[in-house]
Amino acid sequence: MKETMKGLVYHGNKTISLDDLPMPKIEKPDDVIGRVTASAICTSDIHIVQGHAPAKAPLVLGHEFCIEVVEVGEAVKEQYKVGEHYVVAPLSFCGQCDMCKLGRVGRCENGGGFGIFQSGAQAEYIRVSNSRTCMYKVPDGVKDEEVLLVPDMLATGLFGIKQAGVQKGDTVAVIGLGPVGFCTCELLKKIYECNVIAITRQQESLEKAKRLGIADEIVNATDSEMVGKVLQITGKGAPIVIETTGNQTTMETAFNIVAYGGMISTVAVFGGPISVPFHTLVYKNARIAMGIQRAEGIADMIQYVKDGVIDTTFALTHKVPLNDIIKGYELFGLNGKRTPGCIKVVVTPWEDR
Ligand SMILES: [Zn+2]
Ligand SMILES: [Zn+2]
């Protein structure tokens, strides 16, 4: 085994660098050491680096990842075998500490969010703490990248769908077509058989959603007739709106298109405060729901991938080896502008050049 590894470290103060780090070691009996086979850069990573979201520093970033098991702690020897591949949830938790007892497992004092409160996956290797709370086997015949988006992007979409109370066949407007927006459309269409209206400013993304068959209707958010078009499609406004972007304009769009008695569900993490026109909600008798996903439904969604019901590989538009991860961050919008057509950046293992 090597003595050091490469990893992307967040140093606080908007600074990241690709550093040589000590190899992770088993520290607790239920730890697993994994070789990271694939990881993804998340919008939350960008928020952290830009200083809009909290994270410990210095810390290796990354919470969307798959591993090949290379070492197994004493307590989980029966459960995991060296060489097996797992996709890992964005957080792990002990279930015993004060934070866990409050239900705030993402801030578990003995675990928590990977790449937020404990060392993350944008590295060659990772220590997966509390392995029983976060590891899901990649089924035979399924590639790691095919399930890479399940525990965060798809689970976030599912959280938004569930908190909105979506039923099969409902009409749902999805605002924003970033990775979560696309994954939400995928689930709404393939699992919930909904009538999906996709809304964003990027015409290219709208057309992609239509082409993929995961949006029935597309409306460009820059169109001055946008609200009128949604009314035309729905007759009375959208009964359910799932908002995935979280800025002033997208939230206003949600308030404007929601129907009387409708539901706005937002899964955005919000980079800062926005002003909320609550009077619109009051007069529409509409409701709003929000929050952070709780890594639920992962096993079911992995099964859907295995069965070929859902497929999110279309979202893996860009790939960089760990060597070029900072370039990957730039592609994904670190300096303000995401590369057009880029839905998700996958980080592949370090390449010896
Ligand atoms: Zn994420
Ligand atoms: Zn805990």
PDB file of N, CA and C and ligand atoms in Angstrom, residues 93-97 100 108-110, ligand 2:
ATOM      1  N   PHE A  93     -23.488   8.165  10.078  1.00  0.00           N
ATOM      2  CA  PHE A  93     -23.807   8.616  11.437  1.00  0.00           C
ATOM      3  C   PHE A  93     -23.713   7.482  12.444  1.00  0.00           C
ATOM      4  N   CYS A  94     -23.435   7.863  13.710  1.00  0.00           N
ATOM      5  CA  CYS A  94     -23.224   6.846  14.748  1.00  0.00           C
ATOM      6  C   CYS A  94     -24.519   6.442  15.443  1.00  0.00           C
ATOM      7  N   GLY A  95     -25.502   7.344  15.456  1.00  0.00           N
ATOM      8  CA  GLY A  95     -26.771   7.037  16.120  1.00  0.00           C
ATOM      9  C   GLY A  95     -26.748   7.206  17.632  1.00  0.00           C
ATOM     10  N   GLN A  96     -25.571   7.554  18.180  1.00  0.00           N
ATOM     11  CA  GLN A  96     -25.419   7.596  19.640  1.00  0.00           C
ATOM     12  C   GLN A  96     -25.182   9.019  20.175  1.00  0.00           C
ATOM     13  N   CYS A  97     -24.587   9.885  19.383  1.00  0.00           N
ATOM     14  CA  CYS A  97     -24.152  11.190  19.911  1.00  0.00           C
ATOM     15  C   CYS A  97     -25.345  12.138  20.052  1.00  0.00           C
ATOM     16  N   CYS A 100     -27.024  13.065  16.712  1.00  0.00           N
ATOM     17  CA  CYS A 100     -27.820  11.958  16.187  1.00  0.00           C
ATOM     18  C   CYS A 100     -29.135  11.824  16.954  1.00  0.00           C
ATOM     19  N   CYS A 108     -23.542  14.521  12.724  1.00  0.00           N
ATOM     20  CA  CYS A 108     -23.081  13.527  13.705  1.00  0.00           C
ATOM     21  C   CYS A 108     -21.643  13.830  14.136  1.00  0.00           C
ATOM     22  N   GLU A 109     -21.418  13.776  15.453  1.00  0.00           N
ATOM     23  CA  GLU A 109     -20.084  14.108  15.980  1.00  0.00           C
ATOM     24  C   GLU A 109     -19.051  13.030  15.651  1.00  0.00           C
ATOM     25  N   ASN A 110     -19.515  11.850  15.280  1.00  0.00           N
ATOM     26  CA  ASN A 110     -18.599  10.759  14.911  1.00  0.00           C
ATOM     27  C   ASN A 110     -18.700  10.426  13.428  1.00  0.00           C
TER      28      ASN A 110
HETATM   29 ZN    ZN B   2     -23.729  10.571  15.828  1.00  0.00          ZN
END
